[in-house]
Amino acid sequence: MFNKLTTIKNCIVLLPRKTVEFKRSLQSKSSQVITEAVCADQNHVENSTNPFAVNKKFKANMLENEKEDLESFLSATNTDNKMGRPAISPEERERRLKVLQLEAEVARQEGKRVPTLDSLKDHHWDQIIAMPSRSARMRLYSFLWRNAAIAESKKIKKQEKAAGAQERIEAIRKERAENPHIVYGLGNVSMFLRVYDTTINHWMNHRLIRAMMFSPKIVLDCSYDNQMDRREAENAAKQLMLCFAENRAHDDPFDLHYCNVDLESACMKRLQSFIPTMLNPDFPMNIHSECFTEIFPKDNIDCQKDLETYNADDVYVIGAMVDKRHAEPLSLAKAKRLGLRVARLPLDRYLQWGSGSGKSLTLNQMVNILLDLKKTGDWVTSLKHVPRRKVIDSKERLASFYEKQKNKVNVRVDKIFDDDNAIFKPVNSVRSHKKYLKFNLSTWGSKK
Amino acid sequence: MGQYSKEQFARFKKTYLENRKALEPKEWCNIKRTLKSEFKHINDDNIDATIIGACQSEQLELAKNYIDFITHSGEQPNDATLGYLLRIYNAKYHSNGSSPESLSDGDQADVLNIWKILTEKHKILDSTLCENLIAGLVTTRRWRDGLELLDMIKITRAPSIFAYTEFILKAFSMKDSSLGWSLFEEMMETIDNSRQPNCKIFLTYLTEVSDGVQDTTSGLEKMLQTLEKYNLLVSVKVIDSIKTLAAAYPNLLQATHCHINYMGKCSNCQLSLQAKTLSNVEFEKLRNSVLKKVVVGGDVFQKSTPKEVNDFLNFVDRTAPYDCVIDGLNVAYSKGKKKPQSLADMLVSVVKHFAEKNKHVLVLGRKHMNKWPKNSVQYVKDNASMFLADNLSQDDPFLLYAALKSGPNTDIFSRDLMRQHAYLLGSELKYIFRQWQQQHQYSLVTKTASGRIVIKEPTRHLVCAHKTESTWHIPYKMQYTLHSSDSFEIPEHWLCLNIKKI
């Protein structure tokens, strides 16, 4: 693991949460690097004049939402569903295991979607015994059954395909034998040298190592393990892996740091299964079990950082948490506690947001946005990484376009067919631009 | 049973199995083949149970016929198949009147035999098998042995309403009321709070309790007390049953339908219904929990900051007690207008309503309200205490805390149903909270064009079955619903039941 302790001014901390809240944290007191984190908070997006608006699935008990059913908010804050389970004695465990096996067998005999008992391994049983309810178990069985069914149908297809393989090979051989000319092309005669995967890997790793010396830093804060349940943690691990991969493949990588890592947690275990060499000393991935506040020295920067102009000098902290179940402003809370500044991506300003799936972004989408922002400095191109289904639906868009245009003459129709134009708002109105110049935390959440 | 196309399976049932009592072995083989080919998920292991499950509840002979077919092929029916068979026995038992003679002796012997097989095969049975066994055992004379099955279920999950209901029905029909009621209470404690027990329980109980004068009144009282304890709403069938009971003993019981007016007065007997009061202990508990769980929650930063919470606590200590705590923003946005002027006006009219009655109110809002029209804000400040929270904080928990701190007579004014706060308090306090909320929450209905506001007042009387002097007032609903509504409607239909002391 690389030791990154120089007086680096800016590091962006990405907390391993699936829905990234990109927090900008500012150290309010003296000294050290200001970790900036953009906090994605849904309410703020809705009623702020602030340009930073990464939204998250965080609930906001703000004005507009007060009458909504906020049951999903603050519901099920079961923080110790994995951690605090008391150890059970081996006999007890044995007994429970037997009953659960019988349960699975009977359910299978009834025709429910349960895989055969042979296919359930020990690690499955560990998970199953720890599960709180029968319906949770049945959901897991259903998932495993489905995987098994898919694998089996793939096997059948492969066998069917293999049946005809022999003839196909013969046909190709015959054709080649009949052809007296040289065949040019990949796999035959060509002027290109084969570039192996390992070569590319070495090259990308080298770029990463160079990035560690010279590029701005982003921190992924993995401290939210006990707020995520197992499935969310595994999703978070996949996103972390994608973050790393997409960062490595980009033209101009960041220096990623994973902080507050607990190697025993479900998320990290899954990440290790994705990247087995993660902990090797010569693998260019920075894992820290300490908090980012301890690793990166903090400078005192007085001026307000405007995400409008991405500043390579700032440390960005992104909360890496998957919160499918409940939308709580956990990283906003953490930022407040640590006294860090928060900011959001200006999603509202640049995109017309559709109605589906809230304003939450995955970790790798977040990193991609930042990477492109660093490279081009242009919001429109970098926000292309936001998936299309979240922005305004094309039917909606068409309908709203017609609505506005119905009384006009000389309407230009070609604009609506241009995908990019339609979902990005025009940024040329002078008056609105001035509004977003200053970032003021205390008025951030207020209405326009 | 699986997730294949339901219509497809229904068609299959109709073609092959409907109205048949027995099938030839050849036909059974044919059915098995068809099923395996038509439905992808059906294989050798689950086909037996699927077929038995497809037999309707009246088709006991058909099911037995299939079991014979299996044994003649040299195999033994597997556990799930036996389980489903027990369910069919249970269905037959209920359709024959649920008495000890409903099933023939041969059938009862079959059931006991299956029980023996299963208990010998497995030391501990899983929850599905247990429930199926319970369904079977209540049809026989040895149903009491099934009570230990309930404990077996509890190893892996909470027993379902079905299991408890079967035992309770059997206990009542065997005249063991104490066992029945203790199981009933156990059921109510363990099941999900929102589900309601089946009305069959009460109907069975009432038929059994109608022998003997002494039993009738005390038995009826016991049932009504249980209704009160668990805040249950019975269906109209139970009410009809009570009325027939009352008709049988006209000098003891008098039952009449009635209406309760908004003051809590019964239209029939002119008695006022009991006013809802929370005991001091409950109120204290509620108040402490609100601060701990709702205002602070898991992390005080999620809803506010420690400094703000402290400021608020000091403010309340200084300016309490209040007559009413108003959720400023909820009130302001009631009409859906967005302009600050209209928002401020709504708030002003509500404050005026209370100020005219010389009540001391607290208005909660957020800092951006300072930007509203100055006159309105000034009026509110002059006629009420006002606390403005951060724009980032949640204000509902403050509302609840202020109201509870200021005393049991303080009301709140908000249209918010506060479901998430109720949830955070935990299940036992949730009920107390709901009671307090029903009793104390005003909500704004609308504001007329002339400027008058229409307010919905809280209901001051109890809305469950309860007794005043010697008269019970029992609310009921017209149809049985599986889940109780978490709503704030007061029941429309009531029965006024007078029980004379002997």
mmCIF file of N, CA, C and O in Angstrom, chain B residues 167-232:
data_model
loop_
_atom_site.group_PDB
_atom_site.id
_atom_site.type_symbol
_atom_site.label_atom_id
_atom_site.label_comp_id
_atom_site.label_asym_id
_atom_site.label_seq_id
_atom_site.Cartn_x
_atom_site.Cartn_y
_atom_site.Cartn_z
ATOM 1 N N PHE B 167 -55.980 -23.304 16.491
ATOM 2 C CA PHE B 167 -56.012 -23.753 17.886
ATOM 3 C C PHE B 167 -57.086 -23.040 18.683
ATOM 4 O O PHE B 167 -57.789 -23.632 19.506
ATOM 5 N N ILE B 168 -57.190 -21.736 18.456
ATOM 6 C CA ILE B 168 -58.163 -20.959 19.239
ATOM 7 C C ILE B 168 -59.578 -21.444 18.937
ATOM 8 O O ILE B 168 -60.403 -21.640 19.834
ATOM 9 N N LEU B 169 -59.837 -21.689 17.635
ATOM 10 C CA LEU B 169 -61.177 -22.156 17.280
ATOM 11 C C LEU B 169 -61.463 -23.495 17.946
ATOM 12 O O LEU B 169 -62.559 -23.730 18.475
ATOM 13 N N LYS B 170 -60.454 -24.380 17.899
ATOM 14 C CA LYS B 170 -60.662 -25.693 18.505
ATOM 15 C C LYS B 170 -60.874 -25.571 20.001
ATOM 16 O O LYS B 170 -61.728 -26.233 20.585
ATOM 17 N N ALA B 171 -60.049 -24.707 20.631
ATOM 18 C CA ALA B 171 -60.175 -24.552 22.086
ATOM 19 C C ALA B 171 -61.557 -24.044 22.460
ATOM 20 O O ALA B 171 -62.189 -24.538 23.400
ATOM 21 N N PHE B 172 -62.035 -23.075 21.715
ATOM 22 C CA PHE B 172 -63.364 -22.545 22.046
ATOM 23 C C PHE B 172 -64.440 -23.583 21.817
ATOM 24 O O PHE B 172 -65.373 -23.732 22.609
ATOM 25 N N SER B 173 -64.321 -24.324 20.704
ATOM 26 C CA SER B 173 -65.385 -25.282 20.440
ATOM 27 C C SER B 173 -65.326 -26.447 21.429
ATOM 28 O O SER B 173 -66.317 -27.127 21.640
ATOM 29 N N MET B 174 -64.172 -26.694 22.030
ATOM 30 C CA MET B 174 -64.070 -27.717 23.069
ATOM 31 C C MET B 174 -64.290 -27.130 24.446
ATOM 32 O O MET B 174 -63.929 -27.735 25.447
ATOM 33 N N LYS B 175 -64.805 -25.941 24.504
ATOM 34 C CA LYS B 175 -65.189 -25.266 25.735
ATOM 35 C C LYS B 175 -64.011 -24.945 26.638
ATOM 36 O O LYS B 175 -64.178 -24.779 27.840
ATOM 37 N N ASP B 176 -62.825 -24.864 26.063
ATOM 38 C CA ASP B 176 -61.680 -24.499 26.899
ATOM 39 C C ASP B 176 -61.379 -23.029 26.656
ATOM 40 O O ASP B 176 -60.466 -22.674 25.911
ATOM 41 N N SER B 177 -62.170 -22.154 27.299
ATOM 42 C CA SER B 177 -62.048 -20.732 26.981
ATOM 43 C C SER B 177 -60.728 -20.150 27.448
ATOM 44 O O SER B 177 -60.150 -19.302 26.778
ATOM 45 N N SER B 178 -60.245 -20.625 28.590
ATOM 46 C CA SER B 178 -59.027 -19.993 29.113
ATOM 47 C C SER B 178 -57.862 -20.246 28.184
ATOM 48 O O SER B 178 -57.069 -19.342 27.889
ATOM 49 N N LEU B 179 -57.759 -21.503 27.683
ATOM 50 C CA LEU B 179 -56.677 -21.782 26.732
ATOM 51 C C LEU B 179 -56.833 -20.921 25.489
ATOM 52 O O LEU B 179 -55.881 -20.349 24.969
ATOM 53 N N GLY B 180 -58.100 -20.822 25.053
ATOM 54 C CA GLY B 180 -58.346 -20.040 23.855
ATOM 55 C C GLY B 180 -57.903 -18.606 24.008
ATOM 56 O O GLY B 180 -57.218 -18.045 23.151
ATOM 57 N N TRP B 181 -58.289 -18.016 25.143
ATOM 58 C CA TRP B 181 -57.927 -16.607 25.316
ATOM 59 C C TRP B 181 -56.432 -16.421 25.518
ATOM 60 O O TRP B 181 -55.842 -15.445 25.058
ATOM 61 N N SER B 182 -55.800 -17.367 26.195
ATOM 62 C CA SER B 182 -54.351 -17.172 26.383
ATOM 63 C C SER B 182 -53.627 -17.290 25.051
ATOM 64 O O SER B 182 -52.694 -16.536 24.768
ATOM 65 N N LEU B 183 -54.092 -18.203 24.209
ATOM 66 C CA LEU B 183 -53.483 -18.294 22.879
ATOM 67 C C LEU B 183 -53.768 -17.041 22.070
ATOM 68 O O LEU B 183 -52.921 -16.560 21.319
ATOM 69 N N PHE B 184 -54.979 -16.512 22.252
ATOM 70 C CA PHE B 184 -55.334 -15.303 21.527
ATOM 71 C C PHE B 184 -54.403 -14.172 21.915
ATOM 72 O O PHE B 184 -53.895 -13.432 21.064
ATOM 73 N N GLU B 185 -54.153 -14.041 23.225
ATOM 74 C CA GLU B 185 -53.276 -12.952 23.653
ATOM 75 C C GLU B 185 -51.863 -13.165 23.125
ATOM 76 O O GLU B 185 -51.205 -12.233 22.686
ATOM 77 N N GLU B 186 -51.427 -14.417 23.148
ATOM 78 C CA GLU B 186 -50.095 -14.706 22.617
ATOM 79 C C GLU B 186 -50.022 -14.322 21.146
ATOM 80 O O GLU B 186 -49.043 -13.743 20.682
ATOM 81 N N MET B 187 -51.103 -14.622 20.437
ATOM 82 C CA MET B 187 -51.126 -14.303 19.017
ATOM 83 C C MET B 187 -51.028 -12.804 18.799
ATOM 84 O O MET B 187 -50.260 -12.324 17.982
ATOM 85 N N MET B 188 -51.822 -12.058 19.579
ATOM 86 C CA MET B 188 -51.820 -10.617 19.375
ATOM 87 C C MET B 188 -50.465 -10.014 19.716
ATOM 88 O O MET B 188 -50.066 -9.015 19.143
ATOM 89 N N GLU B 189 -49.762 -10.643 20.673
ATOM 90 C CA GLU B 189 -48.455 -10.090 21.026
ATOM 91 C C GLU B 189 -47.443 -10.316 19.919
ATOM 92 O O GLU B 189 -46.574 -9.486 19.675
ATOM 93 N N THR B 190 -47.541 -11.488 19.290
ATOM 94 C CA THR B 190 -46.451 -11.829 18.379
ATOM 95 C C THR B 190 -46.678 -11.416 16.941
ATOM 96 O O THR B 190 -45.726 -11.186 16.218
ATOM 97 N N ILE B 191 -47.914 -11.342 16.510
ATOM 98 C CA ILE B 191 -48.072 -11.049 15.089
ATOM 99 C C ILE B 191 -47.849 -9.579 14.812
ATOM 100 O O ILE B 191 -47.857 -8.748 15.694
ATOM 101 N N ASP B 192 -47.694 -9.315 13.577
ATOM 102 C CA ASP B 192 -47.539 -7.967 13.083
ATOM 103 C C ASP B 192 -48.736 -7.124 13.533
ATOM 104 O O ASP B 192 -49.869 -7.536 13.397
ATOM 105 N N ASN B 193 -48.430 -5.970 14.032
ATOM 106 C CA ASN B 193 -49.486 -5.174 14.644
ATOM 107 C C ASN B 193 -50.602 -4.775 13.715
ATOM 108 O O ASN B 193 -51.693 -4.436 14.152
ATOM 109 N N SER B 194 -50.333 -4.770 12.448
ATOM 110 C CA SER B 194 -51.360 -4.225 11.581
ATOM 111 C C SER B 194 -52.381 -5.277 11.162
ATOM 112 O O SER B 194 -53.378 -4.962 10.561
ATOM 113 N N ARG B 195 -52.124 -6.549 11.490
ATOM 114 C CA ARG B 195 -53.080 -7.555 11.016
ATOM 115 C C ARG B 195 -54.119 -7.839 12.088
ATOM 116 O O ARG B 195 -53.820 -7.850 13.276
ATOM 117 N N GLN B 196 -55.303 -8.110 11.619
ATOM 118 C CA GLN B 196 -56.398 -8.328 12.551
ATOM 119 C C GLN B 196 -56.786 -9.792 12.579
ATOM 120 O O GLN B 196 -56.740 -10.462 11.566
ATOM 121 N N PRO B 197 -57.183 -10.290 13.736
ATOM 122 C CA PRO B 197 -57.601 -11.697 13.811
ATOM 123 C C PRO B 197 -58.916 -11.918 13.081
ATOM 124 O O PRO B 197 -59.696 -10.996 12.890
ATOM 125 N N ASN B 198 -59.129 -13.151 12.719
ATOM 126 C CA ASN B 198 -60.301 -13.534 11.962
ATOM 127 C C ASN B 198 -61.547 -13.441 12.836
ATOM 128 O O ASN B 198 -61.532 -13.849 13.992
ATOM 129 N N CYS B 199 -62.627 -12.969 12.252
ATOM 130 C CA CYS B 199 -63.845 -12.828 13.053
ATOM 131 C C CYS B 199 -64.462 -14.171 13.403
ATOM 132 O O CYS B 199 -65.307 -14.258 14.280
ATOM 133 N N LYS B 200 -64.029 -15.217 12.701
ATOM 134 C CA LYS B 200 -64.566 -16.546 13.029
ATOM 135 C C LYS B 200 -64.338 -16.870 14.501
ATOM 136 O O LYS B 200 -65.123 -17.566 15.121
ATOM 137 N N ILE B 201 -63.213 -16.360 15.029
ATOM 138 C CA ILE B 201 -62.888 -16.644 16.428
ATOM 139 C C ILE B 201 -64.013 -16.150 17.324
ATOM 140 O O ILE B 201 -64.512 -16.880 18.188
ATOM 141 N N PHE B 202 -64.419 -14.915 17.098
ATOM 142 C CA PHE B 202 -65.441 -14.357 17.971
ATOM 143 C C PHE B 202 -66.778 -15.045 17.765
ATOM 144 O O PHE B 202 -67.539 -15.265 18.716
ATOM 145 N N LEU B 203 -67.056 -15.385 16.508
ATOM 146 C CA LEU B 203 -68.331 -16.033 16.233
ATOM 147 C C LEU B 203 -68.405 -17.384 16.936
ATOM 148 O O LEU B 203 -69.407 -17.716 17.573
ATOM 149 N N THR B 204 -67.309 -18.156 16.821
ATOM 150 C CA THR B 204 -67.299 -19.459 17.501
ATOM 151 C C THR B 204 -67.464 -19.275 18.999
ATOM 152 O O THR B 204 -68.220 -19.985 19.656
ATOM 153 N N TYR B 205 -66.743 -18.294 19.518
ATOM 154 C CA TYR B 205 -66.803 -18.072 20.965
ATOM 155 C C TYR B 205 -68.215 -17.744 21.407
ATOM 156 O O TYR B 205 -68.710 -18.238 22.422
ATOM 157 N N LEU B 206 -68.876 -16.901 20.623
ATOM 158 C CA LEU B 206 -70.214 -16.483 21.052
ATOM 159 C C LEU B 206 -71.191 -17.632 21.018
ATOM 160 O O LEU B 206 -72.061 -17.756 21.887
ATOM 161 N N THR B 207 -71.060 -18.519 20.022
ATOM 162 C CA THR B 207 -71.986 -19.658 19.997
ATOM 163 C C THR B 207 -71.734 -20.560 21.192
ATOM 164 O O THR B 207 -72.669 -21.081 21.785
ATOM 165 N N GLU B 208 -70.468 -20.726 21.576
ATOM 166 C CA GLU B 208 -70.195 -21.607 22.714
ATOM 167 C C GLU B 208 -70.608 -21.001 24.033
ATOM 168 O O GLU B 208 -70.884 -21.692 25.002
ATOM 169 N N VAL B 209 -70.577 -19.684 24.086
ATOM 170 C CA VAL B 209 -70.795 -19.042 25.380
ATOM 171 C C VAL B 209 -72.282 -18.869 25.679
ATOM 172 O O VAL B 209 -72.679 -18.461 26.768
ATOM 173 N N SER B 210 -73.118 -19.236 24.707
ATOM 174 C CA SER B 210 -74.525 -18.918 24.893
ATOM 175 C C SER B 210 -75.263 -19.954 25.726
ATOM 176 O O SER B 210 -76.450 -19.852 25.940
ATOM 177 N N ASP B 211 -74.542 -20.979 26.225
ATOM 178 C CA ASP B 211 -75.229 -21.919 27.121
ATOM 179 C C ASP B 211 -75.083 -21.423 28.540
ATOM 180 O O ASP B 211 -73.989 -21.204 29.019
ATOM 181 N N GLY B 212 -76.166 -21.254 29.238
ATOM 182 C CA GLY B 212 -76.051 -20.889 30.649
ATOM 183 C C GLY B 212 -75.945 -19.389 30.845
ATOM 184 O O GLY B 212 -75.190 -18.713 30.171
ATOM 185 N N VAL B 213 -76.711 -18.909 31.785
ATOM 186 C CA VAL B 213 -76.816 -17.464 31.990
ATOM 187 C C VAL B 213 -75.502 -16.896 32.513
ATOM 188 O O VAL B 213 -74.992 -15.882 32.041
ATOM 189 N N GLN B 214 -74.932 -17.585 33.517
ATOM 190 C CA GLN B 214 -73.733 -17.042 34.151
ATOM 191 C C GLN B 214 -72.612 -16.913 33.139
ATOM 192 O O GLN B 214 -71.922 -15.918 33.057
ATOM 193 N N ASP B 215 -72.490 -18.014 32.359
ATOM 194 C CA ASP B 215 -71.404 -17.993 31.370
ATOM 195 C C ASP B 215 -71.585 -16.874 30.375
ATOM 196 O O ASP B 215 -70.629 -16.272 29.928
ATOM 197 N N THR B 216 -72.811 -16.629 30.020
ATOM 198 C CA THR B 216 -73.044 -15.673 28.941
ATOM 199 C C THR B 216 -72.497 -14.307 29.286
ATOM 200 O O THR B 216 -71.685 -13.746 28.558
ATOM 201 N N THR B 217 -72.924 -13.771 30.434
ATOM 202 C CA THR B 217 -72.518 -12.395 30.713
ATOM 203 C C THR B 217 -71.022 -12.310 30.961
ATOM 204 O O THR B 217 -70.341 -11.441 30.407
ATOM 205 N N SER B 218 -70.505 -13.248 31.769
ATOM 206 C CA SER B 218 -69.065 -13.121 32.039
ATOM 207 C C SER B 218 -68.263 -13.395 30.782
ATOM 208 O O SER B 218 -67.248 -12.741 30.517
ATOM 209 N N GLY B 219 -68.742 -14.391 29.998
ATOM 210 C CA GLY B 219 -68.016 -14.687 28.766
ATOM 211 C C GLY B 219 -68.028 -13.510 27.814
ATOM 212 O O GLY B 219 -67.004 -13.156 27.203
ATOM 213 N N LEU B 220 -69.186 -12.868 27.709
ATOM 214 C CA LEU B 220 -69.297 -11.713 26.819
ATOM 215 C C LEU B 220 -68.382 -10.592 27.293
ATOM 216 O O LEU B 220 -67.687 -9.940 26.514
ATOM 217 N N GLU B 221 -68.387 -10.389 28.621
ATOM 218 C CA GLU B 221 -67.513 -9.340 29.168
ATOM 219 C C GLU B 221 -66.065 -9.612 28.813
ATOM 220 O O GLU B 221 -65.306 -8.714 28.437
ATOM 221 N N LYS B 222 -65.687 -10.883 28.950
ATOM 222 C CA LYS B 222 -64.275 -11.224 28.667
ATOM 223 C C LYS B 222 -63.927 -10.880 27.223
ATOM 224 O O LYS B 222 -62.879 -10.303 26.929
ATOM 225 N N MET B 223 -64.842 -11.216 26.326
ATOM 226 C CA MET B 223 -64.556 -10.945 24.917
ATOM 227 C C MET B 223 -64.449 -9.446 24.671
ATOM 228 O O MET B 223 -63.552 -8.968 23.972
ATOM 229 N N LEU B 224 -65.372 -8.699 25.277
ATOM 230 C CA LEU B 224 -65.354 -7.258 25.039
ATOM 231 C C LEU B 224 -64.115 -6.609 25.651
ATOM 232 O O LEU B 224 -63.541 -5.674 25.097
ATOM 233 N N GLN B 225 -63.701 -7.165 26.784
ATOM 234 C CA GLN B 225 -62.476 -6.617 27.375
ATOM 235 C C GLN B 225 -61.274 -6.860 26.472
ATOM 236 O O GLN B 225 -60.381 -6.017 26.363
ATOM 237 N N THR B 226 -61.270 -8.040 25.852
ATOM 238 C CA THR B 226 -60.151 -8.310 24.938
ATOM 239 C C THR B 226 -60.180 -7.372 23.747
ATOM 240 O O THR B 226 -59.143 -6.892 23.287
ATOM 241 N N LEU B 227 -61.380 -7.083 23.255
ATOM 242 C CA LEU B 227 -61.481 -6.139 22.145
ATOM 243 C C LEU B 227 -60.910 -4.786 22.541
ATOM 244 O O LEU B 227 -60.223 -4.121 21.779
ATOM 245 N N GLU B 228 -61.237 -4.397 23.789
ATOM 246 C CA GLU B 228 -60.762 -3.097 24.238
ATOM 247 C C GLU B 228 -59.253 -3.094 24.384
ATOM 248 O O GLU B 228 -58.570 -2.156 23.979
ATOM 249 N N LYS B 229 -58.744 -4.209 24.939
ATOM 250 C CA LYS B 229 -57.304 -4.247 25.221
ATOM 251 C C LYS B 229 -56.483 -4.126 23.947
ATOM 252 O O LYS B 229 -55.453 -3.474 23.914
ATOM 253 N N TYR B 230 -56.946 -4.787 22.896
ATOM 254 C CA TYR B 230 -56.137 -4.772 21.684
ATOM 255 C C TYR B 230 -56.681 -3.826 20.646
ATOM 256 O O TYR B 230 -56.227 -3.835 19.502
ATOM 257 N N ASN B 231 -57.640 -3.017 21.025
ATOM 258 C CA ASN B 231 -58.138 -1.981 20.110
ATOM 259 C C ASN B 231 -58.598 -2.584 18.794
ATOM 260 O O ASN B 231 -58.202 -2.152 17.727
ATOM 261 N N LEU B 232 -59.424 -3.633 18.882
ATOM 262 C CA LEU B 232 -59.845 -4.322 17.673
ATOM 263 C C LEU B 232 -61.200 -3.823 17.215
ATOM 264 O O LEU B 232 -62.046 -3.445 18.018
#
